[in-house]
Coordinates of C-alpha atoms and ligand atoms in Angstrom, one line a residue:
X1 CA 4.1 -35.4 -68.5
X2 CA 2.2 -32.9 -70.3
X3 CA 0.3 -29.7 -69.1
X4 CA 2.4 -29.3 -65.5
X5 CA 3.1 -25.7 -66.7
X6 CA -0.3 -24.7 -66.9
X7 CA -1.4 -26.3 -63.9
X8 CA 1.3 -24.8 -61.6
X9 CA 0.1 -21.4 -63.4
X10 CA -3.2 -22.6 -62.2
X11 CA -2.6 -23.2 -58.6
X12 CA -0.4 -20.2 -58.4
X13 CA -2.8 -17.8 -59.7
X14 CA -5.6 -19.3 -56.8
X15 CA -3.4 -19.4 -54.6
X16 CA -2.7 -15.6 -55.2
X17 CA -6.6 -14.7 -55.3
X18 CA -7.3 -16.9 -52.3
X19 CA -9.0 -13.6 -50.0
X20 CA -8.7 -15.6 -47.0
X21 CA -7.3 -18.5 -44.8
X22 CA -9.7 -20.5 -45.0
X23 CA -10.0 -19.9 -48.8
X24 CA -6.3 -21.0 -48.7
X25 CA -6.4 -23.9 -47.5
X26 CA -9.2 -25.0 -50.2
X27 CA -6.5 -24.3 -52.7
X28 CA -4.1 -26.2 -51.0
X29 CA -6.5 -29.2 -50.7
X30 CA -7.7 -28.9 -54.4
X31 CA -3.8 -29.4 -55.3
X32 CA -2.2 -31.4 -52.6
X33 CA -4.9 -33.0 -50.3
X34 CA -6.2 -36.7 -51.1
X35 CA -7.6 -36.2 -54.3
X36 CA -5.6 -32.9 -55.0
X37 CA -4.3 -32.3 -58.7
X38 CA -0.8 -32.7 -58.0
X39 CA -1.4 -35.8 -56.5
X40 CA -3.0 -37.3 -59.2
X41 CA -0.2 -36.0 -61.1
X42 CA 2.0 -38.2 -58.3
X43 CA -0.4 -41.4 -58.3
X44 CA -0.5 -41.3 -62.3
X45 CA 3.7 -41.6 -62.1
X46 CA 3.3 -45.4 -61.3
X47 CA 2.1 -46.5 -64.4
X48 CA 5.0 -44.3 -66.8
X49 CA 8.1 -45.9 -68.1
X50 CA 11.1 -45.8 -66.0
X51 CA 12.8 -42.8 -67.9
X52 CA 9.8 -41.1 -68.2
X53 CA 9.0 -41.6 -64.3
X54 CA 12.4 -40.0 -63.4
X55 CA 12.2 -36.6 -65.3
X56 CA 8.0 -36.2 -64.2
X57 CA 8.9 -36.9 -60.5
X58 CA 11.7 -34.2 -60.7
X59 CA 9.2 -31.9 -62.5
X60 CA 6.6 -32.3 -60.2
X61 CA 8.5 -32.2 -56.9
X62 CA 9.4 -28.9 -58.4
X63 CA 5.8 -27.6 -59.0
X64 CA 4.7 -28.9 -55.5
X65 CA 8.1 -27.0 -53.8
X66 CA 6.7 -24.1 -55.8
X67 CA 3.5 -24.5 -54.8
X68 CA 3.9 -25.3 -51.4
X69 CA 6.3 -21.7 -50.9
X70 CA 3.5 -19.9 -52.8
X71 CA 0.8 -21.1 -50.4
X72 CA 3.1 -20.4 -47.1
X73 CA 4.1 -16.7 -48.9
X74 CA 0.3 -15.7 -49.4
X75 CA -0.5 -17.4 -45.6
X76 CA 2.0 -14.9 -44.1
X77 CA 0.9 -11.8 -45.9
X78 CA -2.9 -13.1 -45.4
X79 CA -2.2 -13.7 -41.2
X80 CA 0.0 -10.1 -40.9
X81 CA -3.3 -8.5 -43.0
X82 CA -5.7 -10.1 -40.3
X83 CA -3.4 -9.3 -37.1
X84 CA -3.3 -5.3 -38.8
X85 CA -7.2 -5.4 -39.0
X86 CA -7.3 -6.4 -35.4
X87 CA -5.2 -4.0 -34.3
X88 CA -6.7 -1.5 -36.2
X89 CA -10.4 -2.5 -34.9
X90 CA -9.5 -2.8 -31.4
X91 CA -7.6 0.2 -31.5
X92 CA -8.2 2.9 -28.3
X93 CA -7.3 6.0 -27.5
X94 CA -5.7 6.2 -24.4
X95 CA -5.3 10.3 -24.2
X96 CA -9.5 10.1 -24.0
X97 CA -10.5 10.8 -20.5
X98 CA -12.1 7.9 -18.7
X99 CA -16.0 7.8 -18.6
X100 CA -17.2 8.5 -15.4
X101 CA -19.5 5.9 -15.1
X102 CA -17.3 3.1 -14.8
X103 CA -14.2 5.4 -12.9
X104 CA -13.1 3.5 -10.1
X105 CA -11.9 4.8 -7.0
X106 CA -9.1 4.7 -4.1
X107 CA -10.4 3.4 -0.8
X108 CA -9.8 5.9 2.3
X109 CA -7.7 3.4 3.4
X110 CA -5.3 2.9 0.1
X111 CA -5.1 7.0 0.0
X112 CA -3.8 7.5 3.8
X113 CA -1.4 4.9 3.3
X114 CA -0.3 6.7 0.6
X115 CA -0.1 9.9 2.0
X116 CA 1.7 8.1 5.2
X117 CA 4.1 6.6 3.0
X118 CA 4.8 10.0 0.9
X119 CA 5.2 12.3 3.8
X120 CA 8.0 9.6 5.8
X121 CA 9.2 8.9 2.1
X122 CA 10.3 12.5 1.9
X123 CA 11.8 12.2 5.3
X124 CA 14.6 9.3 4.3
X125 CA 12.2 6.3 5.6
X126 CA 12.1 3.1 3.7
X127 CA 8.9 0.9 3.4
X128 CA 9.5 -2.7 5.9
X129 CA 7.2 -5.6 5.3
X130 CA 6.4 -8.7 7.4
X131 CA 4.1 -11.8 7.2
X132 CA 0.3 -11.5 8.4
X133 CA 1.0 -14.6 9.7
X134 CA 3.3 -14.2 12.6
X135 CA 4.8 -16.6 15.1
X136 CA 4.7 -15.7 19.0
X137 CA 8.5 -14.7 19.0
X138 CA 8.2 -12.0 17.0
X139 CA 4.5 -10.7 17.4
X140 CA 5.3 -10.9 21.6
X141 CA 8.2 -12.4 23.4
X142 CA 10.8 -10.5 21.1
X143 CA 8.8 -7.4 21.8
X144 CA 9.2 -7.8 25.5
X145 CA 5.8 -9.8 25.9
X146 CA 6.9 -13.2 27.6
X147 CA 3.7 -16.0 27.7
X148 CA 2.8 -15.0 31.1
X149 CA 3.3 -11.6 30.3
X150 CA -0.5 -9.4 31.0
X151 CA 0.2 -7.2 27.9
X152 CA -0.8 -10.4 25.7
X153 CA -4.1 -10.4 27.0
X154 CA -4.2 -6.4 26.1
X155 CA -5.0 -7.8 22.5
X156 CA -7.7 -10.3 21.6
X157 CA -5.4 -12.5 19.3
X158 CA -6.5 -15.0 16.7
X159 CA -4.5 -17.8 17.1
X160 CA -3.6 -20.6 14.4
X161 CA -3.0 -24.0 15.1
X162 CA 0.6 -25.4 14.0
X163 CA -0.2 -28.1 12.1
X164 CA 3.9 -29.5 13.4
X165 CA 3.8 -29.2 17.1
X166 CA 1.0 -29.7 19.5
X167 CA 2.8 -27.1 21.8
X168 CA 0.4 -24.1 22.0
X169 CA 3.4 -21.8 22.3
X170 CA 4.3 -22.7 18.5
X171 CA 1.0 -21.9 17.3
X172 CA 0.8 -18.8 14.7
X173 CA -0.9 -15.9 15.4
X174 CA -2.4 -13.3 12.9
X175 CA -0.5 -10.5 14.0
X176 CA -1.9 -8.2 16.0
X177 CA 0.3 -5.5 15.6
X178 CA 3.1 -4.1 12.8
X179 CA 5.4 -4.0 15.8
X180 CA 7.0 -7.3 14.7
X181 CA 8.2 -5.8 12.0
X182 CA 10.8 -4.3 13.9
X183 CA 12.5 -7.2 15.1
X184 CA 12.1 -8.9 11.2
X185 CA 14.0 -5.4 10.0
X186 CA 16.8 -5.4 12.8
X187 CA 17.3 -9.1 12.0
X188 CA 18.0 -8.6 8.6
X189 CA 19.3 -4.7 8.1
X190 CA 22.1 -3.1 10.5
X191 CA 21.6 0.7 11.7
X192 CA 21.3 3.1 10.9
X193 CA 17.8 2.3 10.1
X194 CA 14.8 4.2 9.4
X195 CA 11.6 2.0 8.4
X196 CA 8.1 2.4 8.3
X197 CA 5.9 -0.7 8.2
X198 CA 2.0 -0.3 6.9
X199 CA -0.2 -3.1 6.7
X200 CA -2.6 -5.3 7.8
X201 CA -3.2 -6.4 11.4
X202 CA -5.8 -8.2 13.5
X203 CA -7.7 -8.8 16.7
X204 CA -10.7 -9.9 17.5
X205 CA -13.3 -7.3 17.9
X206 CA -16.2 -5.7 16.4
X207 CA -18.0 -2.0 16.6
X208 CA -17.7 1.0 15.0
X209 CA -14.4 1.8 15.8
X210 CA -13.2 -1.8 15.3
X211 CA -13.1 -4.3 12.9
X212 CA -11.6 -7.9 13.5
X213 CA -8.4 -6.7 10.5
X214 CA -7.4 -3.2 10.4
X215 CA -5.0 -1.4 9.2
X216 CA -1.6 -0.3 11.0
X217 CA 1.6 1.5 10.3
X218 CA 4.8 1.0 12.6
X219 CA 7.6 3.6 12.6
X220 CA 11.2 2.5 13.6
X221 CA 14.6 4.5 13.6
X222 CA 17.5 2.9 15.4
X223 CA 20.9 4.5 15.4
X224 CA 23.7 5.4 18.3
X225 CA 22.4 8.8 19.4
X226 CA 18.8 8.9 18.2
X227 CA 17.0 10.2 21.3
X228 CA 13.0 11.3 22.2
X229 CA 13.5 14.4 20.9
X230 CA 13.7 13.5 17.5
X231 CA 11.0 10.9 18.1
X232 CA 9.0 14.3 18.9
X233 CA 10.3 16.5 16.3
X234 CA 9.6 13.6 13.4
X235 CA 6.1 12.8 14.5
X236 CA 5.2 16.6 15.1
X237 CA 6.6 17.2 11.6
X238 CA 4.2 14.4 10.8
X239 CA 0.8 15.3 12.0
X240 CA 1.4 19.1 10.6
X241 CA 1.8 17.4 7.2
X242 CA -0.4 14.9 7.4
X243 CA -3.7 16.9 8.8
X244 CA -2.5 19.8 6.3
X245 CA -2.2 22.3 9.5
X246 CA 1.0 24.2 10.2
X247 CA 0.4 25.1 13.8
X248 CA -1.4 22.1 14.9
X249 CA -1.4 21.6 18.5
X250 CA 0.2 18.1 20.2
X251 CA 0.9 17.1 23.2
X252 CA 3.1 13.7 24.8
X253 CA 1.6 12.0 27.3
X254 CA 3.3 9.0 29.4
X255 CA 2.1 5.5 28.4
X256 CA 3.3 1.8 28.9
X257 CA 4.0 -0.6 26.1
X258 CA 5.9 -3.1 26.8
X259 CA 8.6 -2.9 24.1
X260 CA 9.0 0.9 25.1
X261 CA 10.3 2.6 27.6
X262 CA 10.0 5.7 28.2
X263 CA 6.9 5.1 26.3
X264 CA 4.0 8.0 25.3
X265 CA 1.0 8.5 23.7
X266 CA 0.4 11.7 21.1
X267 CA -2.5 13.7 21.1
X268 CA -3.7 16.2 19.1
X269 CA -6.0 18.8 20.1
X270 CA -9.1 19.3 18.4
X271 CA -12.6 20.7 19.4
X272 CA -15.4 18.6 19.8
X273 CA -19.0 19.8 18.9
X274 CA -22.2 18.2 18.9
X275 CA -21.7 16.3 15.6
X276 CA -18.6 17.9 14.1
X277 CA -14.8 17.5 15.1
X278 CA -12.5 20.2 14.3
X279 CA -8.9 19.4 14.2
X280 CA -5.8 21.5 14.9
X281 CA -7.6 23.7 17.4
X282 CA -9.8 24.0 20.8
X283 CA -9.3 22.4 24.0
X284 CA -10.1 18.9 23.8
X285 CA -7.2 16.0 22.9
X286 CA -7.5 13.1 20.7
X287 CA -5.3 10.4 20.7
X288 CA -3.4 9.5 17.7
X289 CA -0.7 7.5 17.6
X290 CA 1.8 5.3 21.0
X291 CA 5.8 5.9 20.7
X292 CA 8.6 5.3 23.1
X293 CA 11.8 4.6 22.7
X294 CA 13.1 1.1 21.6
X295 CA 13.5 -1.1 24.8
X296 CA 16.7 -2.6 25.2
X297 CA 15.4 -5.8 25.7
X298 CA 13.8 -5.6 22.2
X299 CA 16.3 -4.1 20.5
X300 CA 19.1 -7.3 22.1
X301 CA 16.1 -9.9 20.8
X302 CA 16.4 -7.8 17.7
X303 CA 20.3 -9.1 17.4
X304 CA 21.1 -5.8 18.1
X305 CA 23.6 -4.7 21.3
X306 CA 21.4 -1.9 23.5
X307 CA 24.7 -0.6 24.7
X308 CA 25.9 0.7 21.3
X309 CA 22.5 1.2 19.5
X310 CA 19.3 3.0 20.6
X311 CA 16.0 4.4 19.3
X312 CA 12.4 5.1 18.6
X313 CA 9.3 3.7 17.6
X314 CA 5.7 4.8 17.2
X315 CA 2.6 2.7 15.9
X316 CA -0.7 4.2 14.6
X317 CA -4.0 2.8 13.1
X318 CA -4.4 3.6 9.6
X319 CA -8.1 3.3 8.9
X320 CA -8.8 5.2 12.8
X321 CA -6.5 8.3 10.8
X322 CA -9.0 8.0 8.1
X323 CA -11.8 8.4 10.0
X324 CA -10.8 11.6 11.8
X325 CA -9.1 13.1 7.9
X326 CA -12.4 12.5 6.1
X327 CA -14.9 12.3 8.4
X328 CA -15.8 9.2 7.8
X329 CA -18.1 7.8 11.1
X330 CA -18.4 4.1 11.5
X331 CA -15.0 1.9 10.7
X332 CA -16.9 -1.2 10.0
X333 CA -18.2 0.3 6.4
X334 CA -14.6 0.4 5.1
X335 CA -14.5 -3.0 4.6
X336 CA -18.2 -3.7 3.3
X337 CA -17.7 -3.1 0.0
X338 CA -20.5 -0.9 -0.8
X339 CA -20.0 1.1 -4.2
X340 CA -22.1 3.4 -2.8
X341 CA -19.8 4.1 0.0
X342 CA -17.1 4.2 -2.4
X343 CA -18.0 6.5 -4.6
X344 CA -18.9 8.8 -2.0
X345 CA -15.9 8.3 0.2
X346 CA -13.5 7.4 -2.7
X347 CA -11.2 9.2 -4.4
X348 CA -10.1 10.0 -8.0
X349 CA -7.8 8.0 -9.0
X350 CA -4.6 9.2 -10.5
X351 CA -4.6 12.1 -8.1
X352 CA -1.5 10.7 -6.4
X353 CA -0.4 12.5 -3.2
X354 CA 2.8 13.5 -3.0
X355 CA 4.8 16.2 -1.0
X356 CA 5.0 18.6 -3.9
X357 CA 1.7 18.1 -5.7
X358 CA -0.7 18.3 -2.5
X359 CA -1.2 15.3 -0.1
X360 CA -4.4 14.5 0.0
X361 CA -6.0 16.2 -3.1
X362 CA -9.2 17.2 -1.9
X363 CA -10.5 18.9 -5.0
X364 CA -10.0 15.3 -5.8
X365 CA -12.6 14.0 -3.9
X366 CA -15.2 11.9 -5.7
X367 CA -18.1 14.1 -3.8
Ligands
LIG1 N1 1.8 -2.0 18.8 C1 1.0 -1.0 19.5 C2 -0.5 -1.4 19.4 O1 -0.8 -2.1 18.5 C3 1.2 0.4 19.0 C4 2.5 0.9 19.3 C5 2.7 1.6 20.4 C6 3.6 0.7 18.5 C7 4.0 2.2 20.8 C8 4.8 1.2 18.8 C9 5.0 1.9 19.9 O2 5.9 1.0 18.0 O3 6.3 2.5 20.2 O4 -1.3 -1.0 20.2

């Protein structure tokens, strides 16, 4: 078979000047596809004398192997070329500052949380979680709230159906509290222990200072000699950190909850005018935070023996700390979604509060 040297020199020398992939694959048609040259070249064998057919199928099963690497060769180096160019065109900068204009922003909410979590971070406490979804045990009856018990109706719960049991004491309940969180850690972690558990929680109500989900965040420290007077001396350390004043003032007052006892409520004192509230000092009190120390009854539903173990807890609402840090009047507008709201109320983000580097950043507010 004559010529085949001057046609793989051909192909080749397309193949090698194809500036594309698409470009390509016309060479690799023009030579191999249905009416391609090489196979005519093959269809053309048929009609050659036995001997002859032999040696020209060997010669051109070489020149299509040959073309064939060539054509996958210059299809790698013309894909890498293509990927580079991407790269190169969609290339950024990421040391360019962002543009203001589309800066997001931290919600109040995300930044006290962090704060929360950074100041009881720095004081040995782990970060609990539990379900939103809770079952009765361990929102109430573990937490010393029997069905008949009046503290249940002390929270408007939202109760859900259990789609196994008709019994309404097996229905779910959003919880209404974090509190359950502390029987979920007891059951699974021995003590010493020494949690804090953010999140969501909900009841059913709606004005300004309540929305039907809010935000809480449960403290818990369980060991054998843990006593009220490190429940006073953590959450005193807490409230000078958190509202950035080293002599705030507090007071405890006695409570009830039911899965405390003794059980107290903190207050802060602060001065009321017209429309402004100063923290830290005057003579009026603003309630913050409820505390006690673990009931024995909880920590026993816990799986925890009251005789060798005992306690505090404390339970505070997140979004109700935002609104006395930043001034922010009306709770229901956290959860509206408003970019206005946010970029006035927002904050910077990558200004992350820590304990070293300034909690809550206000030259970082997005005012
Ligand atoms: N769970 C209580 C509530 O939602 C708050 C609370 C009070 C939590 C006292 C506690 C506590 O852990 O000791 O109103």
């Amino acid at each position: 078979m004559e010529n085949l040297q001057d046609l793989q020199n051909e192909i080749l020398t397309a193949v090698a000047s194809a500036s594309d992939l698409k470009k390509l694959d016309e060479v690799r048609v023009a030579a191999m596809g249905k009416k391609g040259s090489i196979t005519e070249k093959m269809k053309s064998l048929g009609s050659l004398p036995l001997e002859e057919k032999i040696a020209a199928g060997k010669e051109l099963n070489l020149l299509k192997t040959a073309v064939e690497k060539a054509i996958e060769e210059r299809k790698t180096y013309l894909e890498t070329e293509e990927l580079n160019r991407r790269l190169a065109r969609e290339s950024i900068d990421v040391t360019l500052p962002a543009r203001p204009e589309i800066q997001g922003r931290i919600h109040p909410v995300s930044k006290i949380y962090e704060e929360v979590v950074a100041i009881f971070g720095q004081m040995g406490f782990e970060v609990a979680e539990g379900p939103d979804i809770e079952d009765q045990f361990h929102n109430f009856n573990a937490l010393n709230m029997p069905a008949d018990h009046p503290a249940r109706q002390m929270q408007d719960t939202f109760y859900i159906p259990n789609p196994d049991s008709d019994n309404f004491d097996d229905s779910f309940v959003v919880r209404t509290h974090t509190s359950p969180v502390q029987i979920r850690t007891m059951e699974n972690k021995k003590p010493p222990i020494r949690v804090i558990a953010p999140g969501r929680t909900y009841r059913s109500d709606y004005d300004a200072t309540h929305t039907p989900m809010f935000h809480q965040v449960e403290g818990l420290v369980i060991d054998k000699t843990t006593t009220m007077a490190h429940l006073k001396g953590c959450l005193y350390d807490f409230v000078r950190a958190f509202f950035e004043i080293d002599d705030i003032k507090v007071r405890y007052r006695p409570s009830y909850f039911p899965f405390t006892e003794p059980s107290a409520e903190m207050d802060i004192g602060c001065r009321k005018n017209k429309d402004e509230l100063k923290i830290g000092e005057g003579d009026d009190w603003l309630e913050i935070l409820g505390c006690g120390m673990v009931h024995p009854k909880v920590l026993a539903a816990g799986g925890l023996d009251p005789d060798e173990y005992q306690g505090f807890a404390f339970g505070m609402g997140i979004d109700r700390l935002a609104m006395l840090k930043y001034g922010i009047p009306d709770l229901r507008t956290f959860f509206e979604s408003d970019l206005r709201w946010l970029k006035h109320y927002g904050f910077v983000p990558l200004d992350e509060s820590s304990m070293t580097g300034g909690l809550s950043n206000n030259g970082g507010l997005a005012r």
